[in-house]
Amino acid sequence: MIKVGIVGAGFIGPAHIEAIRRLGVAEVIAIAAHTQELAEKKAKELNIPHAYSNVDDLLNNPDIQVVHNCTPNNVHAEINKKIIRAGKHVFSEKPLCMTLDEARELSDLVKDSDLVHGVSFVYRKFSMVQQSAAMVADGDIGRVFLVHGGYFQDWMMLETDYNWRVEPEHGGKSRAFADIGSHWCDTVQYTTGKKITRVFADLSIVWSERKAIHGNAATFSTENNAEATYDLKSVKTEDFGFIMVMFEDGSRGSFTVSQVSAGRKNQLLIVINGSKMSLSWDQETPQQLWLGHRDKPNQLLTDDPSLLKKNIAASANYPGGHIEGWPDAFKNMMQEYYSYIASGKRIQDEKPGFATFFDGANVMAIIDAVIESNERNCWVDVQEI
Ligand SMILES: NC(=O)c1ccc[n+]([C@@H]2O[C@H](COP(=O)([O-])OP(=O)(O)OC[C@H]3O[C@@H](n4cnc5c(N)ncnc54)[C@H](O)[C@@H]3O)[C@@H](O)[C@H]2O)c1
């Protein structure tokens, strides 16, 4: 069994643990949080033998071979560097880090290394996203004319919604775009096989001040506490934004990101219009792929393995008609990552299907270009890393 340590015990850390446990090839033996008390509480709840209050102690455990970084954005770069320097395989939450300089440093660190590095861009591992990517690659949809869609949530809609993601020093200079727009960009680049090379962004803030409840609100918390007292916090990061993009082959697209769209929880929507047909996929109904035609009735393909392309069928974990979603895509992502480690392959020799630090760094360059475009009100080139 491959021995694993998890850093971060909030919303996403336990999701990593659940996915790893479904594989049967890896064992989570340690968890770290920002306090010993929280680490021990989570270790007890999740039946994990070792609990630490910091990443250094976890890295000193010689049995651990792989470390998952599930902490808030502001410590991603520092913790990722520590994991690499400790000689352990690393799987980082997105965004990879907070700045382009950090992205370059992390890419340089792993460039010639044998360590397997992954970034948690999970949406590319849904069956129907993989089916879409295969359909584009096989020429089924023809020449890509345009790509559009968005990522919509409502958990920051109210003035009293608050989380570390709002604060640039903890979440980064961009919020909605870095948090969920980054997912749209990775998924679209994966599906179309084309890099985004230029962007034009218009970002907006709905609440210029938010009321933050005393103490830390949990991620995606919708608790309404009439007794609570609030601090007034000024807001510098966007609640929504419109982004136009240009791809490397000159094809174009646009999308909207929003964390203030009532009723939408995690609507990641991708539409590709090609010269033969259209594809449309929505993460809130993830088992369906809409195929749009000009000269015959439209179709709704579901993720029954027998209906998918042969090389994609295994990404549907159960027979058709059994509901699969985000936890199953997470399992697919972990399965690919751990199989890659077990195979002894090197990322520089064979590009894996999961996102690597190079993909994470590329998305950081898109985030950087989006921020600059919004500030300068013009098209900005995405820098190569
Ligand atoms: N891939 C996805 O779909 C997805 C979904 C949700 C969140 N995320 C990402 O996951 C990350 C964490 O988000 P979350 O919602 O779980 O946050 P959270 O606030 O719920 O949890 C963060 C955890 O990190 C721990 N932590 C903070 N600083 C630490 C440190 N220095 N050392 C050790 N532990 C530390 C905290 O104790 C807490 O347990 C974010 O970067 C976010 O973008 C990704």
mmCIF file of N, CA and C and ligand atoms in Angstrom, residues 7-14 16 32-35 38 42 52-55 69-76 78-79 93-95 120-123 151 163-165 178-179 183 217-220 326 330 333, ligand 1:
data_model
loop_
_atom_site.group_PDB
_atom_site.id
_atom_site.type_symbol
_atom_site.label_atom_id
_atom_site.label_comp_id
_atom_site.label_asym_id
_atom_site.label_seq_id
_atom_site.Cartn_x
_atom_site.Cartn_y
_atom_site.Cartn_z
ATOM 1 N N VAL A 7 -2.687 17.198 4.251
ATOM 2 C CA VAL A 7 -2.528 18.464 4.976
ATOM 3 C C VAL A 7 -3.769 19.300 4.698
ATOM 4 N N GLY A 8 -4.568 19.576 5.751
ATOM 5 C CA GLY A 8 -5.818 20.315 5.576
ATOM 6 C C GLY A 8 -6.988 19.404 5.862
ATOM 7 N N ALA A 9 -7.801 19.818 6.859
ATOM 8 C CA ALA A 9 -8.877 18.938 7.323
ATOM 9 C C ALA A 9 -10.229 19.644 7.265
ATOM 10 N N GLY A 10 -10.385 20.533 6.280
ATOM 11 C CA GLY A 10 -11.644 21.292 6.193
ATOM 12 C C GLY A 10 -12.639 20.597 5.292
ATOM 13 N N PHE A 11 -13.123 21.305 4.256
ATOM 14 C CA PHE A 11 -14.110 20.739 3.341
ATOM 15 C C PHE A 11 -13.465 19.699 2.407
ATOM 16 N N ILE A 12 -12.333 20.074 1.776
ATOM 17 C CA ILE A 12 -11.847 19.241 0.673
ATOM 18 C C ILE A 12 -10.935 18.085 1.133
ATOM 19 N N GLY A 13 -10.223 18.255 2.263
ATOM 20 C CA GLY A 13 -9.338 17.180 2.732
ATOM 21 C C GLY A 13 -10.077 15.854 2.846
ATOM 22 N N PRO A 14 -11.215 15.810 3.553
ATOM 23 C CA PRO A 14 -11.957 14.553 3.669
ATOM 24 C C PRO A 14 -12.443 13.998 2.324
ATOM 25 N N HIS A 16 -10.701 14.132 -0.452
ATOM 26 C CA HIS A 16 -9.522 13.407 -0.966
ATOM 27 C C HIS A 16 -9.425 12.035 -0.290
ATOM 28 N N ALA A 32 -2.832 16.548 8.883
ATOM 29 C CA ALA A 32 -2.384 17.760 9.593
ATOM 30 C C ALA A 32 -3.424 18.852 9.392
ATOM 31 N N ALA A 33 -3.608 19.661 10.430
ATOM 32 C CA ALA A 33 -4.484 20.838 10.329
ATOM 33 C C ALA A 33 -3.736 22.000 10.984
ATOM 34 N N HIS A 34 -4.369 23.179 11.074
ATOM 35 C CA HIS A 34 -3.613 24.297 11.631
ATOM 36 C C HIS A 34 -3.589 24.283 13.159
ATOM 37 N N THR A 35 -4.347 23.389 13.783
ATOM 38 C CA THR A 35 -4.198 23.170 15.231
ATOM 39 C C THR A 35 -4.167 21.664 15.501
ATOM 40 N N LEU A 38 -7.774 20.225 16.146
ATOM 41 C CA LEU A 38 -8.572 19.937 14.954
ATOM 42 C C LEU A 38 -8.037 18.684 14.235
ATOM 43 N N LYS A 42 -10.281 15.292 13.599
ATOM 44 C CA LYS A 42 -10.507 14.710 12.259
ATOM 45 C C LYS A 42 -9.907 13.307 12.160
ATOM 46 N N TYR A 52 -1.141 15.757 13.156
ATOM 47 C CA TYR A 52 -0.085 16.772 13.361
ATOM 48 C C TYR A 52 -0.678 18.173 13.251
ATOM 49 N N SER A 53 0.000 19.134 13.925
ATOM 50 C CA SER A 53 -0.478 20.524 13.878
ATOM 51 C C SER A 53 0.248 21.326 12.800
ATOM 52 N N ASN A 54 1.157 20.690 12.065
ATOM 53 C CA ASN A 54 1.871 21.426 11.009
ATOM 54 C C ASN A 54 2.443 20.442 9.988
ATOM 55 N N VAL A 55 2.746 20.992 8.821
ATOM 56 C CA VAL A 55 3.199 20.143 7.710
ATOM 57 C C VAL A 55 4.592 19.564 7.970
ATOM 58 N N ASN A 69 -2.001 18.399 -0.552
ATOM 59 C CA ASN A 69 -2.077 19.736 0.038
ATOM 60 C C ASN A 69 -3.502 20.267 -0.111
ATOM 61 N N CYS A 70 -4.269 20.223 0.982
ATOM 62 C CA CYS A 70 -5.691 20.608 0.967
ATOM 63 C C CYS A 70 -5.926 21.828 1.845
ATOM 64 N N THR A 71 -4.975 22.741 1.842
ATOM 65 C CA THR A 71 -5.022 23.945 2.693
ATOM 66 C C THR A 71 -5.580 25.133 1.907
ATOM 67 N N PRO A 72 -5.838 26.258 2.576
ATOM 68 C CA PRO A 72 -6.254 27.481 1.848
ATOM 69 C C PRO A 72 -5.144 27.979 0.909
ATOM 70 N N ASN A 73 -5.572 28.759 -0.094
ATOM 71 C CA ASN A 73 -4.680 29.173 -1.192
ATOM 72 C C ASN A 73 -3.375 29.820 -0.727
ATOM 73 N N ASN A 74 -3.434 30.617 0.356
ATOM 74 C CA ASN A 74 -2.252 31.422 0.726
ATOM 75 C C ASN A 74 -1.071 30.577 1.186
ATOM 76 N N VAL A 75 -1.317 29.303 1.550
ATOM 77 C CA VAL A 75 -0.190 28.459 1.962
ATOM 78 C C VAL A 75 0.128 27.357 0.941
ATOM 79 N N HIS A 76 -0.561 27.376 -0.211
ATOM 80 C CA HIS A 76 -0.319 26.328 -1.221
ATOM 81 C C HIS A 76 1.147 26.289 -1.642
ATOM 82 N N GLU A 78 3.992 27.548 -0.390
ATOM 83 C CA GLU A 78 4.964 27.206 0.659
ATOM 84 C C GLU A 78 4.903 25.700 0.993
ATOM 85 N N ILE A 79 3.693 25.179 1.150
ATOM 86 C CA ILE A 79 3.547 23.759 1.512
ATOM 87 C C ILE A 79 3.943 22.861 0.338
ATOM 88 N N GLU A 93 -4.179 21.030 -4.026
ATOM 89 C CA GLU A 93 -5.454 21.643 -4.375
ATOM 90 C C GLU A 93 -5.186 22.841 -5.292
ATOM 91 N N LYS A 94 -6.209 23.223 -6.031
ATOM 92 C CA LYS A 94 -6.125 24.379 -6.907
ATOM 93 C C LYS A 94 -6.582 25.622 -6.143
ATOM 94 N N PRO A 95 -6.240 26.835 -6.557
ATOM 95 C CA PRO A 95 -5.207 27.120 -7.537
ATOM 96 C C PRO A 95 -3.849 26.682 -7.002
ATOM 97 N N SER A 120 -5.657 19.434 -8.399
ATOM 98 C CA SER A 120 -7.006 18.890 -8.265
ATOM 99 C C SER A 120 -8.033 19.540 -9.200
ATOM 100 N N PHE A 121 -7.745 19.539 -10.506
ATOM 101 C CA PHE A 121 -8.756 19.988 -11.464
ATOM 102 C C PHE A 121 -9.614 18.769 -11.804
ATOM 103 N N VAL A 122 -10.653 18.595 -10.995
ATOM 104 C CA VAL A 122 -11.399 17.333 -10.984
ATOM 105 C C VAL A 122 -12.383 17.196 -12.137
ATOM 106 N N TYR A 123 -12.855 18.341 -12.666
ATOM 107 C CA TYR A 123 -13.963 18.248 -13.639
ATOM 108 C C TYR A 123 -13.551 17.538 -14.916
ATOM 109 N N TYR A 151 -19.418 29.322 -14.898
ATOM 110 C CA TYR A 151 -19.474 28.581 -13.635
ATOM 111 C C TYR A 151 -20.234 29.473 -12.665
ATOM 112 N N ASN A 163 -15.912 34.311 4.012
ATOM 113 C CA ASN A 163 -15.019 33.154 4.050
ATOM 114 C C ASN A 163 -13.623 33.689 3.759
ATOM 115 N N TRP A 164 -12.579 32.913 4.101
ATOM 116 C CA TRP A 164 -11.217 33.378 3.845
ATOM 117 C C TRP A 164 -10.973 33.707 2.383
ATOM 118 N N ARG A 165 -11.755 33.111 1.472
ATOM 119 C CA ARG A 165 -11.567 33.354 0.034
ATOM 120 C C ARG A 165 -11.767 34.826 -0.339
ATOM 121 N N ALA A 178 -10.395 32.902 -9.835
ATOM 122 C CA ALA A 178 -9.366 31.930 -9.424
ATOM 123 C C ALA A 178 -10.010 30.677 -8.837
ATOM 124 N N ASP A 179 -11.119 30.858 -8.115
ATOM 125 C CA ASP A 179 -11.743 29.731 -7.422
ATOM 126 C C ASP A 179 -12.481 28.808 -8.399
ATOM 127 N N HIS A 183 -11.392 26.362 -12.844
ATOM 128 C CA HIS A 183 -11.929 25.043 -13.208
ATOM 129 C C HIS A 183 -12.454 25.067 -14.647
ATOM 130 N N ALA A 217 -16.310 31.284 9.446
ATOM 131 C CA ALA A 217 -17.412 30.512 8.865
ATOM 132 C C ALA A 217 -16.835 29.412 7.995
ATOM 133 N N ALA A 218 -17.447 28.241 8.048
ATOM 134 C CA ALA A 218 -16.961 27.119 7.230
ATOM 135 C C ALA A 218 -17.296 27.351 5.762
ATOM 136 N N THR A 219 -16.497 26.729 4.890
ATOM 137 C CA THR A 219 -16.742 26.834 3.454
ATOM 138 C C THR A 219 -18.141 26.341 3.119
ATOM 139 N N PHE A 220 -18.855 27.080 2.266
ATOM 140 C CA PHE A 220 -20.203 26.767 1.797
ATOM 141 C C PHE A 220 -21.241 26.732 2.930
ATOM 142 N N TRP A 326 -19.684 14.067 -8.710
ATOM 143 C CA TRP A 326 -18.415 14.661 -8.285
ATOM 144 C C TRP A 326 -17.527 13.675 -7.516
ATOM 145 N N PHE A 330 -13.802 12.469 -8.662
ATOM 146 C CA PHE A 330 -12.666 12.555 -7.728
ATOM 147 C C PHE A 330 -11.945 11.215 -7.644
ATOM 148 N N MET A 333 -9.916 10.689 -10.737
ATOM 149 C CA MET A 333 -8.691 11.505 -10.713
ATOM 150 C C MET A 333 -7.622 10.836 -9.842
HETATM 151 N N1 LIG B 1 -10.938 20.804 -6.488
HETATM 152 C C1 LIG B 1 -12.090 21.260 -6.056
HETATM 153 O O1 LIG B 1 -13.116 21.020 -6.658
HETATM 154 C C2 LIG B 1 -12.118 22.088 -4.783
HETATM 155 C C3 LIG B 1 -13.319 22.233 -4.056
HETATM 156 C C4 LIG B 1 -13.260 22.954 -2.854
HETATM 157 C C5 LIG B 1 -12.076 23.521 -2.412
HETATM 158 N N2 LIG B 1 -10.944 23.393 -3.176
HETATM 159 C C6 LIG B 1 -9.653 23.986 -2.735
HETATM 160 O O2 LIG B 1 -9.249 23.364 -1.527
HETATM 161 C C7 LIG B 1 -8.526 24.269 -0.704
HETATM 162 C C8 LIG B 1 -9.076 24.220 0.714
HETATM 163 O O3 LIG B 1 -10.434 24.602 0.671
HETATM 164 P P1 LIG B 1 -11.464 24.158 1.821
HETATM 165 O O4 LIG B 1 -12.778 24.620 1.327
HETATM 166 O O5 LIG B 1 -11.254 22.751 2.205
HETATM 167 O O6 LIG B 1 -10.962 25.107 3.015
HETATM 168 P P2 LIG B 1 -11.324 24.966 4.550
HETATM 169 O O7 LIG B 1 -11.163 26.329 5.108
HETATM 170 O O8 LIG B 1 -12.602 24.241 4.732
HETATM 171 O O9 LIG B 1 -10.155 23.997 5.136
HETATM 172 C C9 LIG B 1 -8.809 24.365 5.168
HETATM 173 C C10 LIG B 1 -8.052 23.421 6.092
HETATM 174 O O10 LIG B 1 -6.647 23.729 6.013
HETATM 175 C C11 LIG B 1 -6.085 23.689 7.328
HETATM 176 N N3 LIG B 1 -4.908 24.563 7.343
HETATM 177 C C12 LIG B 1 -4.876 25.912 7.151
HETATM 178 N N4 LIG B 1 -3.598 26.358 7.209
HETATM 179 C C13 LIG B 1 -2.816 25.272 7.453
HETATM 180 C C14 LIG B 1 -1.431 25.073 7.619
HETATM 181 N N5 LIG B 1 -0.581 26.108 7.516
HETATM 182 N N6 LIG B 1 -0.974 23.817 7.863
HETATM 183 C C15 LIG B 1 -1.820 22.771 7.952
HETATM 184 N N7 LIG B 1 -3.165 22.892 7.783
HETATM 185 C C16 LIG B 1 -3.647 24.132 7.538
HETATM 186 C C17 LIG B 1 -7.189 24.150 8.239
HETATM 187 O O11 LIG B 1 -6.968 23.630 9.548
HETATM 188 C C18 LIG B 1 -8.426 23.510 7.567
HETATM 189 O O12 LIG B 1 -8.573 22.206 8.077
HETATM 190 C C19 LIG B 1 -8.647 25.631 -1.385
HETATM 191 O O13 LIG B 1 -7.446 25.952 -2.005
HETATM 192 C C20 LIG B 1 -9.742 25.454 -2.423
HETATM 193 O O14 LIG B 1 -9.532 26.237 -3.603
HETATM 194 C C21 LIG B 1 -10.967 22.682 -4.337
#
